[in-house]
XYZ file of C-alpha atoms in Angstrom:
782
model
C -6.281 -10.032 -3.379
C -9.645 -8.980 -4.298
C -11.006 -5.391 -4.330
C -14.532 -4.740 -4.808
C -15.070 -2.041 -8.242
C -16.445 0.919 -6.635
C -18.769 1.460 -9.754
C -20.607 -2.011 -8.824
C -20.882 -0.904 -4.830
C -22.443 2.369 -6.011
C -24.793 0.608 -8.045
C -26.071 -1.713 -5.057
C -25.928 1.341 -3.083
C -28.145 3.267 -5.606
C -30.454 0.484 -5.304
C -30.938 1.029 -1.637
C -31.266 4.450 -2.006
C -34.116 4.322 -4.060
C -35.545 2.334 -1.058
C -34.975 4.864 1.080
C -36.192 7.968 -1.187
C -39.523 5.621 -1.688
C -40.509 6.738 2.254
C -40.007 10.612 1.963
C -43.273 11.477 1.453
C -44.453 8.959 3.790
C -42.258 10.735 6.107
C -42.899 14.222 5.489
C -46.570 13.575 6.643
C -45.559 12.291 9.958
C -46.702 14.387 12.882
C -43.629 15.388 15.183
C -45.088 12.273 17.311
C -45.304 10.254 14.591
C -42.071 10.958 13.610
C -40.963 10.030 17.098
C -42.532 7.100 17.565
C -41.336 5.051 14.911
C -38.163 4.350 16.902
C -40.243 2.228 19.223
C -41.281 0.501 16.167
C -37.805 -0.410 14.804
C -36.250 -1.191 18.103
C -39.433 -3.811 18.813
C -39.553 -5.004 15.146
C -35.393 -5.632 15.918
C -35.958 -7.508 18.870
C -38.297 -9.350 17.408
C -35.604 -10.718 14.782
C -36.065 -8.474 11.732
C -32.306 -7.386 10.584
C -31.210 -3.506 10.482
C -30.568 -4.487 6.858
C -34.673 -4.918 6.420
C -35.263 -1.902 8.816
C -32.925 0.328 7.292
C -35.207 1.627 3.925
C -37.945 3.123 6.549
C -35.406 3.777 9.426
C -33.113 6.474 7.308
C -36.112 8.412 5.545
C -36.992 8.847 9.169
C -34.308 10.051 9.910
C -33.736 11.827 7.218
C -37.038 13.878 8.076
C -36.036 14.205 12.013
C -32.429 15.834 10.071
C -34.764 18.315 8.222
C -37.178 19.371 10.766
C -34.480 19.881 13.545
C -31.259 20.842 12.284
C -32.667 22.444 8.688
C -30.929 20.188 6.397
C -32.128 17.167 4.638
C -29.269 14.840 3.646
C -28.353 14.797 -0.605
C -28.800 11.768 -2.361
C -25.030 11.406 -1.822
C -25.004 11.794 1.938
C -27.625 8.637 1.948
C -25.927 6.745 -0.139
C -22.897 7.288 1.650
C -24.713 6.681 5.016
C -25.595 2.938 3.284
C -21.891 1.979 2.616
C -21.467 3.066 6.435
C -23.754 1.134 8.290
C -22.472 -2.213 5.736
C -19.114 -1.640 6.783
C -17.307 -0.041 4.097
C -14.806 2.857 4.133
C -16.230 5.972 2.698
C -14.322 8.024 0.511
C -16.301 11.196 0.431
C -14.914 15.035 -0.488
C -14.137 17.426 1.483
C -17.172 20.011 1.919
C -19.408 16.807 1.138
C -20.904 16.757 4.571
C -19.717 14.193 6.535
C -20.553 14.797 9.682
C -24.530 14.684 8.457
C -24.164 11.251 6.730
C -23.302 9.989 9.972
C -26.463 10.479 11.530
C -28.069 7.755 9.532
C -26.034 4.854 10.247
C -25.639 5.981 14.009
C -29.305 5.628 14.402
C -30.029 3.007 12.793
C -27.061 0.903 14.392
C -28.019 2.886 17.906
C -31.648 0.988 17.522
C -30.048 -2.198 18.934
C -29.222 -0.969 22.807
C -25.641 -2.281 21.978
C -24.330 0.924 21.322
C -22.758 3.195 18.172
C -19.412 5.074 18.896
C -18.299 7.715 16.072
C -14.810 8.233 16.891
C -13.074 11.557 15.020
C -9.210 13.203 15.141
C -9.773 15.528 17.804
C -11.546 16.675 20.740
C -13.060 19.794 19.639
C -14.642 18.076 16.139
C -15.927 15.184 18.856
C -17.563 17.644 20.995
C -18.419 19.754 18.105
C -20.145 17.018 16.078
C -22.244 15.830 19.667
C -23.374 19.314 20.222
C -24.529 19.976 16.247
C -26.212 16.453 15.762
C -27.127 15.520 19.344
C -30.890 17.078 19.002
C -31.649 15.237 16.099
C -31.164 12.097 17.846
C -32.790 13.238 21.289
C -35.650 14.504 19.035
C -35.800 10.875 17.464
C -35.510 9.362 20.825
C -31.961 7.996 21.852
C -29.308 9.051 24.104
C -25.926 10.576 23.143
C -23.036 11.500 25.215
C -19.867 12.652 24.216
C -16.511 10.764 25.268
C -14.277 13.795 25.973
C -14.050 17.264 27.432
C -12.869 20.688 25.959
C -10.109 20.806 28.531
C -7.995 17.605 28.032
C -6.991 17.312 31.575
C -10.266 17.163 32.840
C -11.118 13.746 33.556
C -14.349 11.727 33.832
C -14.776 9.507 36.757
C -15.862 5.382 36.462
C -19.543 6.643 36.715
C -19.625 9.166 34.392
C -17.843 7.119 31.875
C -20.312 4.345 32.332
C -23.189 6.464 31.497
C -21.322 7.680 28.410
C -20.554 4.149 27.088
C -24.171 3.266 28.023
C -25.457 5.910 26.041
C -27.145 4.651 22.718
C -24.702 7.097 20.336
C -21.039 8.149 21.548
C -18.660 10.869 20.089
C -15.294 10.377 21.098
C -11.862 10.726 19.816
C -9.734 7.635 18.716
C -7.481 7.793 21.259
C -9.554 8.723 24.270
C -11.716 5.362 23.303
C -8.281 2.756 23.368
C -7.119 4.157 26.562
C -10.143 4.142 27.849
C -10.579 0.250 26.928
C -6.738 -0.172 28.186
C -7.808 1.370 31.280
C -11.507 -0.887 31.489
C -9.029 -3.980 31.821
C -6.926 -2.710 34.222
C -9.561 -2.248 37.280
C -9.720 -4.007 39.954
C -13.188 -4.699 40.827
C -16.537 -5.267 38.800
C -18.550 -2.386 39.566
C -15.171 0.169 37.989
C -15.797 -1.177 34.865
C -17.512 1.327 32.738
C -17.315 -0.468 29.058
C -19.732 -3.018 27.404
C -18.640 -4.974 24.759
C -18.325 -3.224 21.407
C -20.486 -3.352 18.930
C -20.595 -1.152 16.117
C -17.799 1.976 15.023
C -17.680 4.925 12.577
C -14.382 5.891 12.290
C -13.713 9.608 11.041
C -10.906 10.422 8.746
C -10.340 6.918 8.746
C -7.045 7.132 6.667
C -5.736 9.199 9.525
C -6.814 6.845 12.105
C -5.954 3.743 9.791
C -2.838 4.393 8.668
C -1.113 7.402 9.836
C -1.464 6.908 13.445
C -1.290 3.401 13.174
C 2.573 2.385 13.781
C 2.394 4.038 17.324
C 0.247 1.827 20.003
C -1.265 3.329 22.458
C 0.558 2.963 25.852
C -0.611 3.315 29.655
C 2.258 4.034 31.706
C 2.461 3.543 35.247
C 5.325 3.346 38.191
C 8.761 4.255 37.181
C 11.152 1.432 37.253
C 14.613 1.957 38.718
C 16.647 4.741 36.617
C 19.270 3.465 34.470
C 22.759 4.678 34.666
C 23.834 3.196 31.261
C 22.231 6.259 28.842
C 25.012 8.483 29.713
C 27.581 5.170 28.593
C 25.704 4.253 25.655
C 25.264 7.840 24.147
C 28.799 8.287 24.581
C 29.729 5.269 23.210
C 27.551 5.532 19.891
C 29.280 9.319 19.384
C 32.513 7.470 19.009
C 31.109 5.502 15.970
C 31.765 5.398 12.434
C 28.760 4.964 9.561
C 29.107 2.286 7.464
C 31.947 0.603 9.401
C 30.532 0.377 13.088
C 26.548 0.570 12.170
C 24.442 1.119 8.958
C 21.323 2.965 8.298
C 18.750 2.346 5.914
C 15.571 4.925 5.353
C 14.130 4.505 9.043
C 16.413 1.432 10.031
C 19.743 1.522 11.883
C 21.886 -1.473 12.923
C 25.642 -2.407 14.422
C 27.991 -4.091 12.060
C 29.613 -6.464 13.173
C 32.425 -4.768 13.862
C 30.329 -2.499 15.963
C 29.182 -5.371 17.886
C 32.462 -6.679 18.605
C 33.629 -2.900 19.229
C 30.908 -2.819 21.595
C 31.913 -6.108 23.751
C 35.376 -4.769 23.980
C 34.368 -1.254 24.952
C 32.379 -2.938 27.779
C 34.385 -5.437 28.749
C 31.857 -8.234 28.082
C 32.195 -11.442 25.850
C 28.948 -11.728 24.013
C 26.408 -8.793 23.596
C 23.320 -11.162 23.040
C 23.431 -12.826 26.020
C 20.383 -12.534 28.352
C 22.563 -11.007 31.255
C 24.316 -8.539 28.952
C 20.496 -7.215 27.891
C 20.480 -4.143 29.157
C 23.486 -2.789 27.876
C 22.959 -3.642 24.124
C 19.105 -2.232 24.804
C 20.511 0.995 25.731
C 23.261 0.888 22.709
C 20.346 0.723 20.284
C 18.335 3.251 21.986
C 21.448 5.506 21.690
C 21.936 4.465 18.345
C 18.152 4.994 17.330
C 18.425 8.480 18.910
C 21.738 10.115 17.207
C 21.128 8.429 13.736
C 17.049 8.011 13.080
C 14.929 10.222 14.936
C 15.234 14.042 13.777
C 15.137 16.879 15.610
C 12.523 19.522 14.274
C 10.645 17.176 12.123
C 10.388 14.230 14.791
C 10.814 15.834 18.270
C 11.310 19.432 19.589
C 13.144 21.279 22.543
C 10.159 23.118 23.857
C 10.066 26.558 25.623
C 10.705 24.577 29.061
C 13.433 22.752 27.836
C 11.576 19.593 27.542
C 11.711 17.067 24.581
C 8.422 16.969 22.974
C 7.388 14.660 20.325
C 5.739 16.342 16.917
C 3.017 14.602 15.356
C 3.987 13.699 11.715
C 0.853 13.502 10.461
C -0.507 16.830 11.943
C 2.576 18.701 12.618
C 1.114 19.051 16.464
C 3.090 18.629 19.529
C 2.322 15.909 21.615
C 1.758 17.433 24.880
C 2.296 14.679 27.455
C 3.683 11.932 25.456
C 6.354 10.154 25.269
C 8.183 7.277 23.402
C 8.289 4.397 24.989
C 11.010 1.507 25.856
C 13.651 4.281 27.538
C 13.552 5.991 23.581
C 12.292 9.419 24.970
C 15.388 9.066 27.776
C 17.810 8.282 24.954
C 17.030 11.657 23.006
C 17.069 13.615 26.545
C 20.805 12.364 27.183
C 21.187 13.155 23.657
C 20.171 16.746 23.331
C 21.822 16.888 27.093
C 19.088 17.686 28.916
C 18.077 16.111 32.198
C 16.980 12.513 32.074
C 13.615 12.335 32.873
C 12.039 9.131 34.809
C 11.610 5.851 33.007
C 7.969 4.402 33.153
C 6.741 0.993 33.260
C 4.216 -0.088 30.401
C 1.021 -1.266 32.118
C -0.985 -1.707 29.141
C -0.501 -1.470 25.024
C -1.940 -2.012 21.843
C -2.622 -0.745 18.530
C -4.989 1.075 16.461
C -4.937 -2.134 13.840
C -6.028 -4.514 16.398
C -8.057 -2.388 18.829
C -10.456 -1.432 15.688
C -10.188 -4.799 14.654
C -12.165 -5.984 18.175
C -15.716 -3.763 16.467
C -17.646 -6.569 14.925
C -18.715 -4.216 12.544
C -16.198 -1.401 11.881
C -16.787 1.337 9.322
C -14.991 4.919 8.274
C -15.209 7.673 5.918
C -12.564 9.987 5.081
C -11.834 13.173 1.517
C -8.294 10.200 0.882
C -9.455 7.384 1.334
C -9.138 5.177 -1.905
C -5.226 5.893 -2.716
C -4.535 3.120 0.388
C -7.069 0.960 -0.131
C -5.040 -2.360 -1.004
C -3.291 -1.967 1.876
C -6.355 -0.925 4.054
C -7.958 -4.260 3.016
C -5.065 -6.156 3.904
C -4.949 -5.005 7.252
C -8.193 -4.788 7.963
C -9.869 -6.821 5.249
C -12.306 -3.249 4.299
C -13.400 -2.422 1.054
C -12.967 0.994 0.085
C -15.915 2.831 -2.058
C -15.852 5.986 -3.716
C -19.215 8.215 -3.103
C -19.874 10.672 -6.270
C -19.738 14.396 -4.803
C -23.435 15.926 -4.969
C -22.202 18.936 -7.846
C -19.320 18.303 -9.850
C -15.585 19.697 -8.985
C -14.856 22.726 -10.267
C -11.391 23.378 -8.896
C -8.800 23.936 -11.085
C -5.807 21.476 -9.883
C -2.314 23.051 -11.558
C 0.622 21.287 -12.803
C 3.250 21.174 -9.886
C 6.161 23.804 -10.124
C 9.910 21.859 -9.688
C 12.882 23.518 -8.080
C 16.335 22.624 -7.298
C 16.794 24.450 -4.377
C 14.130 25.695 -1.301
C 15.619 29.481 -1.919
C 13.935 29.593 -5.291
C 10.453 27.502 -4.133
C 9.963 29.757 -1.745
C 10.424 33.058 -3.548
C 7.941 31.331 -6.335
C 5.288 30.549 -3.223
C 5.200 34.039 -1.990
C 5.182 35.443 -5.696
C 2.064 33.269 -6.242
C 0.532 34.036 -3.348
C 0.944 37.707 -3.722
C -0.045 38.023 -7.100
C -3.601 36.488 -5.677
C -4.104 37.805 -2.620
C -3.350 41.263 -4.890
C -6.830 40.279 -7.248
C -8.376 39.987 -3.444
C -8.707 35.931 -3.722
C -8.213 34.183 -0.328
C -5.063 31.937 0.030
C -4.389 28.819 1.929
C -0.397 28.306 1.753
C 0.064 24.088 3.259
C 2.975 23.349 4.281
C 4.650 19.844 5.782
C 6.275 20.998 8.480
C 6.100 23.453 10.920
C 9.371 25.497 10.402
C 8.223 25.680 7.053
C 5.047 27.906 8.116
C 7.660 30.194 10.066
C 9.541 30.771 6.736
C 6.497 31.810 4.823
C 5.296 33.635 7.402
C 8.407 35.710 7.897
C 8.450 36.320 3.869
C 4.814 37.401 3.989
C 5.836 39.940 7.188
C 8.598 41.292 4.548
C 5.663 41.899 1.884
C 3.457 43.546 4.284
C 0.868 41.384 4.382
C -0.950 39.994 7.279
C -1.758 36.527 7.934
C -2.572 33.958 10.132
C -0.801 30.881 11.143
C -1.666 28.070 12.024
C 0.902 24.753 13.445
C -1.848 22.544 14.875
C -1.073 23.132 18.510
C -4.619 23.655 19.470
C -7.707 22.116 17.523
C -10.333 24.422 19.068
C -9.393 28.321 18.059
C -7.583 26.389 14.594
C -10.949 25.649 14.010
C -12.415 28.989 14.526
C -9.385 30.810 11.892
C -9.631 28.236 9.286
C -12.918 28.717 8.931
C -12.609 32.273 8.155
C -9.730 31.388 5.560
C -12.309 31.633 2.599
C -12.831 35.119 2.983
C -11.981 37.884 0.845
C -8.635 38.894 0.803
C -7.581 36.486 4.113
C -4.177 34.817 3.970
C -3.512 32.185 5.886
C -0.271 29.475 6.311
C -0.802 25.953 8.303
C 0.766 22.868 8.585
C -1.112 19.820 6.402
C -3.363 18.299 9.218
C -4.403 22.188 11.169
C -8.013 22.766 11.423
C -8.489 19.145 9.467
C -12.604 18.035 9.539
C -13.371 22.203 9.319
C -15.094 23.733 6.204
C -13.445 26.630 4.383
C -16.751 28.339 3.116
C -16.561 31.034 0.726
C -17.020 35.064 1.847
C -19.058 36.958 -0.315
C -17.867 38.104 -3.429
C -15.011 35.686 -3.269
C -16.394 32.317 -5.862
C -16.020 35.864 -8.465
C -12.812 35.905 -8.162
C -11.610 31.748 -8.177
C -12.473 30.869 -5.227
C -10.146 29.681 -2.330
C -6.321 29.094 -3.878
C -4.648 26.552 -2.025
C -0.403 26.676 -2.669
C 1.267 23.480 -1.294
C 5.065 24.066 -0.189
C 6.686 21.074 -0.628
C 5.891 17.226 -1.458
C 4.304 15.637 1.592
C 4.128 12.537 2.747
C 1.856 10.815 0.936
C -0.596 10.948 -1.890
C -3.451 10.862 0.549
C -2.338 14.443 2.770
C -1.845 16.286 -0.507
C -5.320 15.343 -1.982
C -6.385 16.597 1.613
C -4.705 19.951 1.388
C -6.400 20.604 -2.621
C -9.520 19.335 -0.776
C -9.499 22.564 1.373
C -10.516 24.642 -2.394
C -13.789 23.313 -4.515
C -16.466 22.238 -1.654
C -19.448 21.494 -2.772
C -18.873 22.536 -6.146
C -17.187 26.013 -5.469
C -14.617 27.104 -7.776
C -10.929 27.024 -6.605
C -7.449 26.543 -7.672
C -4.662 24.671 -6.132
C -0.906 24.400 -7.085
C 2.090 22.185 -5.346
C 5.584 24.056 -5.526
C 8.103 21.540 -4.467
C 11.694 21.465 -4.500
C 15.068 19.007 -4.240
C 15.090 20.133 0.055
C 12.181 19.058 0.562
C 12.562 16.974 3.722
C 10.976 13.795 2.052
C 13.414 14.023 -0.498
C 16.375 14.986 1.620
C 15.817 11.611 4.123
C 15.080 9.330 0.908
C 18.048 10.394 -1.410
C 21.662 10.228 -1.753
C 22.300 13.611 0.122
C 25.667 14.030 -1.991
C 24.449 13.804 -5.417
C 21.457 16.434 -4.458
C 23.836 18.933 -3.117
C 25.329 19.065 -6.917
C 22.541 19.673 -8.555
C 21.170 22.297 -5.478
C 24.307 24.066 -5.490
C 24.082 24.456 -9.331
C 27.025 22.736 -10.009
C 25.446 20.253 -12.360
C 22.538 21.297 -14.539
C 18.893 19.189 -13.632
C 15.817 19.627 -16.208
C 12.123 19.879 -14.723
C 11.185 15.646 -15.398
C 14.295 15.057 -13.200
C 13.389 16.722 -10.533
C 9.914 15.375 -10.890
C 11.227 11.945 -11.075
C 13.420 12.284 -7.793
C 10.855 13.956 -5.777
C 8.353 11.635 -6.673
C 10.199 8.686 -5.722
C 10.717 9.956 -2.615
C 7.106 10.204 -1.653
C 7.066 6.880 -2.980
C 9.315 5.310 -1.427
C 7.812 7.017 1.958
C 4.929 5.594 1.603
C 6.569 1.852 1.082
C 8.452 2.446 3.882
C 5.459 3.365 5.849
C 3.535 1.004 4.975
C 6.271 -1.825 5.978
C 6.207 -0.016 9.386
C 2.543 -0.646 9.663
C 2.690 -3.889 9.162
C 5.847 -4.691 11.525
C 3.861 -2.810 13.979
C 1.174 -4.858 13.636
C 2.944 -7.998 13.251
C 4.559 -7.192 16.899
C 1.189 -6.475 18.527
C -0.029 -9.969 17.282
C 1.867 -11.567 19.628
C 0.782 -9.246 22.433
C -2.597 -9.337 21.358
C -3.034 -13.333 21.728
C -1.510 -12.853 25.228
C -3.433 -9.659 25.893
C -6.872 -12.044 25.152
C -5.837 -14.463 27.290
C -5.123 -12.187 30.429
C -8.254 -10.237 30.312
C -10.537 -12.998 29.263
C -8.843 -14.529 32.860
C -9.299 -11.148 34.268
C -12.664 -10.516 33.221
C -13.855 -14.265 34.578
C -12.822 -13.511 38.137
C -14.339 -9.925 38.078
C -17.238 -11.271 37.233
C -17.593 -13.884 40.193
C -15.538 -16.428 39.274
C -12.772 -17.887 41.104
C -9.460 -20.465 41.662
C -11.233 -23.663 42.839
C -8.829 -25.702 45.803
C -8.683 -28.578 43.841
C -6.649 -26.016 41.798
C -5.097 -24.290 43.631
C -3.311 -27.396 45.315
C -2.434 -28.600 41.673
C -0.290 -25.083 41.490
C 1.125 -25.733 44.861
C 2.213 -28.926 43.310
C 3.813 -27.418 40.199
C 5.347 -24.876 42.414
C 7.227 -27.189 44.832
C 8.142 -28.962 41.713
C 9.578 -26.129 40.214
C 11.842 -25.227 43.384
C 12.680 -28.627 43.866
C 14.251 -29.080 40.513
C 15.960 -25.557 40.669
C 17.699 -27.412 44.059
C 18.620 -30.370 43.108
C 21.005 -30.469 46.458
C 18.619 -28.676 48.628
C 19.833 -27.107 51.770
C 17.754 -26.775 54.999
C 19.031 -22.681 54.461
C 17.253 -22.797 51.225
C 14.335 -24.530 52.152
C 13.331 -21.936 55.236
C 14.282 -19.098 52.856
C 11.102 -20.575 50.094
C 9.060 -22.059 53.000
C 9.494 -17.937 54.284
C 8.857 -16.042 50.995
C 5.591 -18.340 49.962
C 4.619 -19.945 52.557
C 4.314 -19.231 56.178
C 6.358 -16.115 58.181
C 6.104 -18.884 61.161
C 8.996 -20.869 61.182
C 8.930 -24.626 62.745
C 11.521 -27.372 63.673
C 10.074 -30.338 61.839
C 11.815 -28.690 58.900
C 15.248 -29.505 60.423
C 14.246 -33.026 60.842
C 13.856 -33.474 57.497
C 15.755 -35.759 54.803
C 16.320 -33.365 52.475
C 17.550 -36.221 50.087
C 13.946 -37.770 50.232
C 12.160 -35.258 47.421
C 8.918 -37.024 48.202
C 9.100 -36.393 51.731
C 9.966 -32.795 51.436
C 7.166 -32.257 49.249
C 5.086 -33.826 51.399
C 5.643 -31.663 54.167
C 5.389 -28.531 52.304
C 2.343 -29.276 50.844
C 1.067 -29.862 54.380
C 1.996 -26.665 55.553
C 0.712 -24.905 52.186
C -3.189 -27.170 53.438
C -2.422 -25.631 57.121
C -1.948 -22.056 56.491
C -5.156 -22.461 53.894
C -7.086 -23.412 56.711
C -5.875 -21.099 58.900
C -6.963 -18.594 56.377
C -10.562 -19.809 55.634
C -10.986 -19.923 59.806
C -10.166 -16.014 60.059
C -12.354 -15.270 57.496
C -15.070 -17.739 58.604
C -17.215 -17.376 55.515
C -17.116 -19.535 52.386
C -18.083 -16.455 49.556
C -15.407 -14.336 51.638
C -12.917 -17.057 51.294
C -13.917 -16.984 47.506
C -13.399 -13.408 46.899
C -9.960 -13.464 48.866
C -8.887 -15.846 46.507
C -10.142 -13.880 43.366
C -8.142 -10.935 44.969
C -5.289 -12.548 45.300
C -5.406 -13.833 41.682
C -6.302 -10.421 40.399
C -3.369 -9.043 41.813
C -0.784 -11.885 40.567
C -1.913 -11.555 37.412
C -2.142 -8.015 37.616
C 1.720 -7.505 38.628
C 3.265 -10.124 36.135
C 0.958 -8.814 33.190
C 2.231 -5.601 33.431
C 5.859 -6.855 33.938
C 5.056 -8.768 30.345
C 3.967 -5.575 28.569
C 7.056 -3.626 29.638
C 9.261 -6.381 28.660
C 7.818 -6.643 25.329
C 8.127 -2.563 25.042
C 11.670 -2.834 26.045
C 12.590 -6.175 23.490
C 10.985 -4.704 20.692
C 13.421 -1.691 20.657
C 16.333 -4.217 21.143
C 15.480 -6.439 18.637
C 15.010 -4.322 16.257
C 18.501 -3.409 16.430
C 19.565 -6.713 15.485
C 19.776 -6.794 11.672
C 23.671 -7.095 12.046
C 23.120 -10.906 12.200
C 20.995 -11.108 8.910
C 18.697 -12.580 11.729
C 15.062 -12.869 11.048
C 13.992 -10.473 13.117
C 10.036 -11.498 14.019
C 11.019 -15.028 14.532
C 13.431 -14.026 17.239
C 10.752 -11.456 18.780
C 8.735 -14.256 18.835
C 10.484 -16.470 20.411
C 11.852 -14.746 23.328
C 7.950 -13.474 23.969
C 6.883 -17.406 23.917
C 9.957 -17.519 26.672
C 9.030 -14.835 28.142
C 5.166 -15.394 28.612
C 6.128 -19.121 29.744
C 8.031 -17.384 32.908
C 5.028 -14.980 33.206
C 3.100 -18.126 33.427
C 5.131 -19.575 36.058
C 5.736 -16.131 38.187
C 1.502 -16.094 38.517
C 1.186 -19.697 39.845
C 3.987 -18.522 42.358
C 2.103 -15.227 43.567
C -1.535 -16.215 43.830
C -0.132 -18.861 46.175
C 1.767 -16.460 47.758
C -0.725 -13.665 48.133
C -3.218 -16.667 49.663
C -1.169 -17.822 51.804
C 1.010 -14.735 52.922
C -1.603 -11.900 53.291
C -3.379 -10.440 56.063
C -6.670 -11.003 55.976
C -10.256 -10.796 58.398
C -14.040 -10.246 57.977
C -15.579 -7.565 59.857
C -18.613 -7.373 61.452
C -20.355 -5.917 58.807
C -19.284 -8.662 56.390
C -16.237 -6.696 54.749
C -13.537 -8.215 53.787
C -10.286 -6.768 54.904
C -7.070 -7.917 52.703
C -3.193 -6.802 53.125
C -1.183 -8.718 50.617
C 2.207 -9.226 50.769
């Protein structure tokens, strides 16, 4: 594996920087109209074959001057260097407060010149709208169009025409989830005029580590019509409550599986002989879901019960409650059953994609974050992307103090409050950062006891949180927040705060990974300001309890055995390391699972696009499909009965019964096939006659084929989502889970192909179709 050295990259960027700066005086001397006019010149040069790399120095210099005139900000040298890195497809690490928002205007402008679109995705709607609103005037000054792909009210949706206008813009600011869902929705439309996305070109991912890593294990899933509700949730839940750990099942980190004894017990309990047999797939799936609900998915860290009595998921990277989001494949319903809540409807998964495979579809992808270098190896392995660390504009003056270690959480919280009060008494603003929502509530309660007014941010609303976090640097401010609350919003110091030492960040608890801790520290000491940070950790931190032997820990926590700070440090840091390794493994597994779906997805979406763009299924191909369908039917019915033949004809060919079928020699396969083929030709001729228009007939076949493809693809996506959950519980048999998943997915795909072929013909022959006097096609599918 090759990781390019950052210093070497920085030297290359500095060479390009000099070229950009050589045009600074020239651009400053231009009138507004002359500066604006350069956009048309750059576009002509690009369309004439000149590369963006050649245009870059002048285009960046022009945009720097536009930023200065319109926004009142001229990018620093380090921002220009970062902009060059982003254009070249690197992942750029820029310290918090170094001006990533302004930096992005340079590569976004350059790539917007192509007319193919440049997209910037952020973590939430607030940041996307803020950045589009603040940077938009500079783009518009230079003659480029810009739109935001999200609205402030997440329940307020764009119509397709509005989306088309957005994505046809030169510059688009949106969120990673909105863009991902739009991609899936765009591939579910029924006609070409409803599509709103154009081919992907260039994208910048803000807070790239959060998107590409922390959100990577959870795929985007669009749910559709509900499936028939299962009655197995209660049975599986009751059964799982009777199991004994290490005897009937085993748990290791975030995985759980049945032992051989547990599987035998399940077969005896449900009265079946082989739980892995296809006919018992649903029983086994529900048992795995129930086992995971009880032993892996933790209340308080991964989900909570909302005030309305519903299971609400918690975003691990932000602590934010995920409104309207459900676990897929029946896992959400298994948790509801565990919590004795009303079981909600389990919906079908209609479309799905992981962020890893989604962003890999962009010909040119780059990203920026304040904490991305620590994950450089994984980012290179998964995305083929190199990380470059951009120097700071001013030296960092923040003082990062050594961690304090405690054996229990009581001492830990007492120390945190004591330190916070000490800082607060001087007037120094304090930001206390926790890993969990429950910890913010504990800290808040202790601050109330001390009589200190404070704000608590649990990452529930990015809009008002941003307003509060802005004020966290004012003299005397006390703010308590989860690690991700208000991310992307700079904390500026108030008057007189620099003299007090700047913002003091106190981290309570070891976080999920080093990146989150660096992110928290980075809230202080922006752009060379003074600052202070210290983390206070204990053996009762959530991450430690998950990854360490609880009995051994409890002896230290209770004080029955003495333990040194060095030993606590080793235990705590090792727990974090294990968590990072587990996270990396889960992301790889998620990508491997989705790779199977990705290959199928591309084939299906390409076929859909062909049909939407005017393609059709030619008649000779139709008859070949009919021939294959008949052969499959006759293979299944070696001793064909008249009732079976008539049933096949009624279900697939025609609703009209004919006497000729009764006179057929059903043992003569060729005669039977020839008869069915003749019936097909007759039905097809009837459809042609009722439409009486060649183009209309092609449109009819296209609609029939699309409907068959969509119905079968939705079933396939839904099945694969369920299969992932079921396969994950098969570790007991020491099997190669990915091989099993791939084998079963391939078999399922073959069945889907047969289903599509069968339903294309069925839709064509059994639909009611006519052409009105305005040449409009009317179709009622069977």
